Amino acid sequence: MKIIGLCSDHAGFELKEDVKKLLDSKGLAYKDFGTNTSDSCDYPDFAHPLASAVEAGEVYPGIAVCGTGNGIAITLNKHQEIRAALCWNAEIAQLSRAHNDANILVLPGRFINKEETTKTIDAFLETPFEGGRHKKRIEKIPL
Ligand code: RB5
């Protein structure tokens, strides 16, 4: 596994710090694209650099957090090669990898607890893409 890319806005900052502790405990490397405080900020300022780094192969996969997960997911998915999946439990995360080959996991920081976050991240990191019928579907996504 490569270096995992992280980003959040202020509403996701606290959970991103928890995610870093979780990745530390697993011995997984990561690069944090910010934000670095809980001061109010704009999620695109952090989402675009993470998306570009995933597209460039500098980091993989990504984990991104904002309050609902929606703003940051909408922004990430503007990038042609990004499949950012908003996930709030392990089953959705597992399916986002198996069916969608999601390359960024998006977490709703204000609507998910630490325990569910751990299960969701574990499922995301451990599940391979199934390919097969799902491959031609994801190939039709880029505009
Ligand atoms: C910030 O207040 C909040 O709007 C943001 O984190 C996110 O939920 C937007 O989609």
Short mmCIF file of C-alpha atoms and ligand atoms in Angstrom, two decimals:
data_model
loop_
_atom_site.label_atom_id
_atom_site.label_comp_id
_atom_site.label_asym_id
_atom_site.label_seq_id
_atom_site.Cartn_x
_atom_site.Cartn_y
_atom_site.Cartn_z
CA MET A 1 0.00 0.00 0.00
CA LYS A 2 1.17 3.49 -0.83
CA ILE A 3 1.04 6.58 1.34
CA ILE A 4 -2.54 7.37 2.28
CA GLY A 5 -3.65 10.95 1.53
CA LEU A 6 -5.77 12.81 4.07
CA CYS A 7 -7.72 16.06 4.04
CA SER A 8 -10.57 17.76 5.85
CA ASP A 9 -12.15 21.10 6.53
CA HIS A 10 -12.64 22.49 10.05
CA ALA A 11 -15.73 20.30 10.60
CA GLY A 12 -13.71 17.21 9.80
CA PHE A 13 -10.49 18.24 11.50
CA GLU A 14 -11.09 16.42 14.78
CA LEU A 15 -12.04 13.15 13.08
CA LYS A 16 -9.05 13.47 10.73
CA GLU A 17 -6.82 13.64 13.82
CA ASP A 18 -8.49 10.43 15.09
CA VAL A 19 -7.93 8.83 11.68
CA LYS A 20 -4.22 9.69 11.91
CA LYS A 21 -4.01 7.96 15.30
CA LEU A 22 -5.76 4.91 13.83
CA LEU A 23 -3.35 4.80 10.87
CA ASP A 24 -0.39 5.24 13.26
CA SER A 25 -1.62 2.24 15.27
CA LYS A 26 -1.69 0.19 12.06
CA GLY A 27 1.78 1.36 11.04
CA LEU A 28 0.37 2.93 7.85
CA ALA A 29 2.02 5.99 6.31
CA TYR A 30 0.00 9.06 5.38
CA LYS A 31 0.35 12.58 4.03
CA ASP A 32 -1.96 15.21 5.49
CA PHE A 33 -3.09 17.90 3.03
CA GLY A 34 -4.78 19.92 5.83
CA THR A 35 -6.60 21.69 7.26
CA ASN A 36 -4.42 21.83 10.34
CA THR A 37 -6.73 23.63 12.77
CA SER A 38 -10.41 23.76 13.66
CA ASP A 39 -10.63 27.37 12.39
CA SER A 40 -13.31 27.88 9.76
CA CYS A 41 -12.06 27.20 6.23
CA ASP A 42 -13.27 26.20 2.75
CA TYR A 43 -13.14 22.47 1.95
CA PRO A 44 -12.19 22.90 -1.77
CA ASP A 45 -8.85 24.41 -0.67
CA PHE A 46 -7.90 21.01 0.78
CA ALA A 47 -9.93 18.65 -1.41
CA HIS A 48 -8.39 19.74 -4.71
CA PRO A 49 -4.76 19.16 -3.61
CA LEU A 50 -5.66 15.70 -2.27
CA ALA A 51 -7.51 14.79 -5.48
CA SER A 52 -4.58 15.97 -7.62
CA ALA A 53 -2.14 13.91 -5.53
CA VAL A 54 -4.28 10.78 -5.91
CA GLU A 55 -4.53 11.38 -9.67
CA ALA A 56 -0.75 11.84 -9.86
CA GLY A 57 -0.14 8.60 -7.96
CA GLU A 58 1.60 10.44 -5.14
CA VAL A 59 -0.83 9.04 -2.54
CA TYR A 60 -3.34 6.19 -2.58
CA PRO A 61 -6.00 5.86 -1.39
CA GLY A 62 -7.37 9.09 0.07
CA ILE A 63 -9.49 9.68 3.14
CA ALA A 64 -11.37 12.98 3.34
CA VAL A 65 -13.65 14.43 6.00
CA CYS A 66 -16.03 17.37 6.20
CA GLY A 67 -19.14 17.90 8.31
CA THR A 68 -21.59 15.96 6.16
CA GLY A 69 -19.06 14.55 3.71
CA ASN A 70 -21.04 16.03 0.85
CA GLY A 71 -19.12 19.22 0.12
CA ILE A 72 -15.78 17.49 0.04
CA ALA A 73 -17.12 14.52 -2.00
CA ILE A 74 -18.72 16.84 -4.56
CA THR A 75 -15.42 18.69 -4.91
CA LEU A 76 -13.23 15.57 -5.16
CA ASN A 77 -15.49 14.04 -7.79
CA LYS A 78 -14.91 17.02 -10.13
CA HIS A 79 -11.55 15.37 -10.87
CA GLN A 80 -11.77 12.93 -13.78
CA GLU A 81 -9.83 10.12 -12.16
CA ILE A 82 -11.37 10.40 -8.72
CA ARG A 83 -14.10 8.14 -7.43
CA ALA A 84 -14.80 9.55 -3.97
CA ALA A 85 -17.36 7.59 -1.97
CA LEU A 86 -19.28 9.02 0.98
CA CYS A 87 -19.45 6.14 3.48
CA TRP A 88 -20.83 5.98 7.01
CA ASN A 89 -20.56 2.27 7.76
CA ALA A 90 -18.42 -0.74 6.89
CA GLU A 91 -20.82 -2.29 4.40
CA ILE A 92 -21.08 0.85 2.29
CA ALA A 93 -17.29 1.23 2.39
CA GLN A 94 -16.81 -2.40 1.36
CA LEU A 95 -19.20 -1.96 -1.58
CA SER A 96 -17.56 1.31 -2.60
CA ARG A 97 -14.33 -0.63 -3.12
CA ALA A 98 -15.79 -3.87 -4.51
CA HIS A 99 -18.21 -2.23 -6.97
CA ASN A 100 -16.96 1.32 -7.53
CA ASP A 101 -13.19 0.94 -7.09
CA ALA A 102 -13.44 4.09 -4.95
CA ASN A 103 -10.06 5.76 -4.57
CA ILE A 104 -11.06 8.24 -1.86
CA LEU A 105 -13.12 7.40 1.21
CA VAL A 106 -15.20 10.34 2.41
CA LEU A 107 -16.43 10.39 6.01
CA PRO A 108 -19.18 12.61 7.45
CA GLY A 109 -17.31 13.99 10.47
CA ARG A 110 -20.37 15.30 12.28
CA PHE A 111 -22.41 12.13 11.75
CA ILE A 112 -20.10 9.19 12.47
CA ASN A 113 -18.52 8.05 15.72
CA LYS A 114 -14.97 6.79 16.26
CA GLU A 115 -15.97 3.11 16.44
CA GLU A 116 -17.91 3.25 13.17
CA THR A 117 -15.06 5.24 11.62
CA THR A 118 -12.60 2.46 12.47
CA LYS A 119 -14.85 -0.24 10.98
CA THR A 120 -15.49 1.89 7.88
CA ILE A 121 -11.79 2.54 7.28
CA ASP A 122 -10.87 -1.11 7.88
CA ALA A 123 -13.45 -2.24 5.30
CA PHE A 124 -12.29 0.37 2.80
CA LEU A 125 -8.61 -0.52 3.12
CA GLU A 126 -9.11 -4.29 3.09
CA THR A 127 -11.58 -4.72 0.22
CA PRO A 128 -10.29 -5.22 -3.34
CA PHE A 129 -12.14 -4.12 -6.50
CA GLU A 130 -14.19 -6.99 -7.92
CA GLY A 131 -13.73 -5.99 -11.55
CA GLY A 132 -15.92 -7.97 -13.95
CA ARG A 133 -19.22 -6.25 -14.69
CA HIS A 134 -18.21 -3.32 -12.50
CA LYS A 135 -15.14 -2.51 -14.61
CA LYS A 136 -17.09 -1.46 -17.69
CA ARG A 137 -19.37 0.64 -15.50
CA ILE A 138 -16.62 2.66 -13.90
CA GLU A 139 -14.97 3.04 -17.32
CA LYS A 140 -18.13 4.88 -18.46
CA ILE A 141 -17.94 7.47 -15.65
CA PRO A 142 -15.36 10.00 -16.98
CA LEU A 143 -16.78 12.78 -19.23
C1 RB5 B 1 -19.04 23.28 7.41
O1 RB5 B 1 -19.85 23.97 8.27
C2 RB5 B 1 -19.85 22.32 6.57
O2 RB5 B 1 -20.72 23.02 5.74
C3 RB5 B 1 -18.95 21.43 5.75
O3 RB5 B 1 -18.09 20.75 6.59
C4 RB5 B 1 -19.64 20.37 4.94
O4 RB5 B 1 -20.55 19.65 5.71
C5 RB5 B 1 -20.19 20.83 3.68
O5 RB5 B 1 -20.68 20.03 2.87
#
